[in-house]
């Protein structure tokens, strides 16, 4: 089994997994704040924001497995 390093893992053929996870997390937090989804209970703001960050950071974590990395980076044949 080959050792993987997070700075080499891919989420898409031309995108690093770490960059993809950060982008999704930042966009999810942006949407949360833009739509004020915590407006009815402002005291929940920190809790909800932290949960959204966790979901964004881990939503594609299985892309770090060796099988997906081989699948993602294989040459496209037609």
CSV table of C-alpha atoms in Angstrom, one decimal:
chain,number,residue,atom,x,y,z
A,1,UNK,CA,0.0,0.0,0.0
A,2,UNK,CA,1.3,3.4,-1.0
A,3,UNK,CA,1.5,6.2,1.6
A,4,UNK,CA,-0.7,9.2,0.7
A,5,UNK,CA,0.0,12.8,1.8
A,6,UNK,CA,-2.8,15.3,2.1
A,7,UNK,CA,-1.0,17.8,-0.2
A,8,UNK,CA,-1.0,15.2,-3.0
A,9,UNK,CA,-4.6,13.9,-2.7
A,10,UNK,CA,-7.0,14.9,-5.5
A,11,UNK,CA,-10.7,15.6,-5.4
A,12,UNK,CA,-10.9,16.0,-9.1
A,13,UNK,CA,-8.2,15.4,-11.8
A,14,UNK,CA,-6.9,19.0,-11.6
A,15,UNK,CA,-7.8,19.9,-8.0
A,16,UNK,CA,-6.3,19.1,-4.7
A,17,UNK,CA,-8.7,17.6,-2.2
A,18,UNK,CA,-7.6,20.1,0.5
A,19,UNK,CA,-8.4,23.0,-1.8
A,20,UNK,CA,-11.8,21.5,-2.7
A,21,UNK,CA,-12.7,21.0,0.9
A,22,UNK,CA,-11.7,24.5,1.9
A,23,UNK,CA,-13.7,26.0,-1.0
A,24,UNK,CA,-16.9,24.0,-0.2
A,25,UNK,CA,-16.5,25.0,3.5
A,26,UNK,CA,-16.1,28.7,2.8
A,27,UNK,CA,-19.0,28.7,0.4
A,28,UNK,CA,-21.3,26.9,2.8
A,29,UNK,CA,-20.4,29.4,5.6
A,30,UNK,CA,-21.0,32.2,3.1
A,31,UNK,CA,-24.5,30.9,2.3
A,32,UNK,CA,-25.3,30.4,5.9
A,33,UNK,CA,-24.5,34.0,6.7
A,34,UNK,CA,-26.0,35.4,3.6
A,35,UNK,CA,-29.4,33.8,4.2
A,36,UNK,CA,-29.1,34.2,8.0
A,37,UNK,CA,-30.3,30.7,8.5
A,38,UNK,CA,-29.8,31.1,12.3
A,39,UNK,CA,-31.9,34.3,12.5
A,40,UNK,CA,-34.6,32.9,14.7
A,41,UNK,CA,-32.1,31.7,17.3
A,42,UNK,CA,-29.0,34.0,17.2
A,43,UNK,CA,-27.5,32.2,20.2
A,44,UNK,CA,-27.2,29.1,17.9
A,45,UNK,CA,-25.0,31.0,15.4
A,46,UNK,CA,-21.7,29.6,16.6
A,47,UNK,CA,-23.0,26.1,16.9
A,48,UNK,CA,-24.5,26.0,13.5
A,49,UNK,CA,-21.5,27.7,11.9
A,50,UNK,CA,-19.2,25.1,13.4
A,51,UNK,CA,-21.5,22.2,12.2
A,52,UNK,CA,-21.5,23.7,8.7
A,53,UNK,CA,-17.7,23.9,8.8
A,54,UNK,CA,-17.4,20.3,9.9
A,55,UNK,CA,-19.8,19.1,7.1
A,56,UNK,CA,-17.9,21.2,4.5
A,57,UNK,CA,-14.5,19.9,5.7
A,58,UNK,CA,-15.5,16.3,5.7
A,59,UNK,CA,-18.1,15.9,3.0
A,60,UNK,CA,-15.7,14.3,0.5
A,61,UNK,CA,-13.2,12.7,3.0
A,62,UNK,CA,-13.6,9.3,1.4
A,63,UNK,CA,-11.9,10.7,-1.7
A,64,UNK,CA,-8.7,10.3,0.3
A,65,UNK,CA,-8.8,6.5,0.0
A,66,UNK,CA,-6.4,4.8,-2.3
A,67,UNK,CA,-9.1,3.4,-4.6
A,68,UNK,CA,-10.6,6.8,-5.4
A,69,UNK,CA,-7.1,8.4,-5.9
A,70,UNK,CA,-6.4,5.8,-8.6
A,71,UNK,CA,-9.8,6.3,-10.1
A,72,UNK,CA,-9.5,10.1,-10.1
A,73,UNK,CA,-6.0,10.2,-11.6
A,74,UNK,CA,-6.2,7.5,-14.2
A,75,UNK,CA,-5.9,8.5,-17.8
A,76,UNK,CA,-9.2,9.0,-19.7
A,77,UNK,CA,-9.5,6.5,-22.5
A,78,UNK,CA,-12.2,6.6,-25.1
